[in-house]
Amino acid sequence: MESFIIDLRSDTVTRPSPAMRKAMADAEVGDDVSREDPTILRLEGTAAELMGKEAALFVPSGTFGNQLALFTQAQRGSELYCSDQSHIIQHEAGASAYISGVLTRTIQPRNHWLCWEDLAPVIRSVRDQHFPLPGVIALENALSSGRVQPLEAMKEITANAKKLKVPLHLDGARIFNASLALGCAPLDIAAQADTVMFCLSKGLGAPAGSLLCGSRDIIDEARFKRKIMGGGMRQIGILGAAGLVALEEWQDVLPRDHQRARALAETIAALPAFHSDPQAAEINMVFMKLKGKNSLEDQNRFHLQLKEKGLLTYPPEQGEFRFVFHRDITEEDFRQTLMIFQALAEEMDE
Ligand SMILES: *Cc1c(COP(=O)(O)O)cnc(C)c1O
């Protein structure tokens, strides 16, 4: 049954590769709370180097890493500045209110990403007994919308945040995808932020884990706060070993996902029944809307039709369907995917 399903719900659905499983089975481990897990120490060293930071800390998930970054850098009651479309706001279950107790100042970006002009009027630059303190700025690259923020736009925010002494966190869950799309090294993007979180378990294909990277002082404090959050784990070299394999392979794996996303978006854009913007398919994701009849009922029907043809995706959000490529999609799956859209477009034309 399983082999007939093309699972484009997310790049989190991948299974560990044979090389990962072997590395996991052979991993040298120890108690990581006492910093005695050699595999995790190696992974954290590799991560810090890749991001151009002094130190890194293994955490269970991307959400954990983002929230830990806020918890470490923003005082309770201080302001978190971020896009109203950011993962931290939309998809982290309100954690910043529970854990850090920050006051969220969400901003609607004028473009796809936050620019300094969006942030400048909102950030508190003057101290007054009435004003909340500025806490932390959070950016995202790549964005969950499948777009990437150009480095220049990040740099302007970085320079101003430094002037105002407001820390900057980067949600880099897909920073490797962003680096491919921008044609720069991951550390060129990470250099714009005080802390950066990236995920091993998205397009990289490891079963679990994310890393929070930053200066030695921030990461030491984050280790204490990770303990508060219950994230001190023991023989996690088992997971770290898969992460190390993932970090060796990303350059072999991700370009194909990007090429397929662009090709699918182009195929969809050429079909009269659908709308998709190939220019917006900057990483491994394609977004699509139905043209013409587009009620909630039409959307649900289309979602089901995809499933009947063997293509899995999450239900649309605000009328928008998302398809995400990842390393477990075979060439045959990909060809089949293009054919499914062509077949459905023909059926809808009738
Ligand atoms: C997936 C994702 C996260 C969180 O990762 P989890 O491991 O699912 O908690 C954070 N930010 C972005 C942009 C993501 O896509």
PDB file of C-alpha atoms and ligand atoms in Angstrom, residues 61-63 66 87 92 140 171 173-174 197 199 202, ligand 1:
ATOM      1  CA  SER A  61      13.048  20.078  17.946  1.00  0.00           C
ATOM      2  CA  GLY A  62      13.005  23.315  15.994  1.00  0.00           C
ATOM      3  CA  THR A  63      10.237  24.682  18.171  1.00  0.00           C
ATOM      4  CA  ASN A  66      13.363  28.806  18.739  1.00  0.00           C
ATOM      5  CA  HIS A  87       6.468  29.881  12.468  1.00  0.00           C
ATOM      6  CA  GLU A  92       4.426  26.905  17.873  1.00  0.00           C
ATOM      7  CA  GLU A 140      13.086  33.414   9.396  1.00  0.00           C
ATOM      8  CA  ASP A 171      14.711  30.687  12.725  1.00  0.00           C
ATOM      9  CA  ALA A 173      14.843  25.583  10.262  1.00  0.00           C
ATOM     10  CA  ARG A 174      15.623  25.413   6.528  1.00  0.00           C
ATOM     11  CA  MET A 197      18.394  27.517  15.025  1.00  0.00           C
ATOM     12  CA  CYS A 199      16.660  21.565  11.924  1.00  0.00           C
ATOM     13  CA  LYS A 202      13.389  18.663   7.740  1.00  0.00           C
TER      14      LYS A 202
HETATM   15  C1  LIG B   1       9.502  23.133  11.129  1.00  0.00           C
HETATM   16  C2  LIG B   1       9.817  24.509  11.453  1.00  0.00           C
HETATM   17  C3  LIG B   1      10.134  24.869  12.774  1.00  0.00           C
HETATM   18  C4  LIG B   1      10.000  23.956  13.957  1.00  0.00           C
HETATM   19  O1  LIG B   1      10.495  22.715  13.882  1.00  0.00           O
HETATM   20  P1  LIG B   1       9.872  21.467  14.674  1.00  0.00           P
HETATM   21  O2  LIG B   1      11.039  20.548  14.719  1.00  0.00           O
HETATM   22  O3  LIG B   1       8.734  20.969  13.865  1.00  0.00           O
HETATM   23  O4  LIG B   1       9.463  21.917  16.034  1.00  0.00           O
HETATM   24  C5  LIG B   1      10.477  26.180  13.013  1.00  0.00           C
HETATM   25  N1  LIG B   1      10.497  27.081  12.028  1.00  0.00           N
HETATM   26  C6  LIG B   1      10.207  26.791  10.754  1.00  0.00           C
HETATM   27  C7  LIG B   1      10.259  27.852   9.705  1.00  0.00           C
HETATM   28  C8  LIG B   1       9.848  25.482  10.431  1.00  0.00           C
HETATM   29  O5  LIG B   1       9.523  25.198   9.170  1.00  0.00           O
END
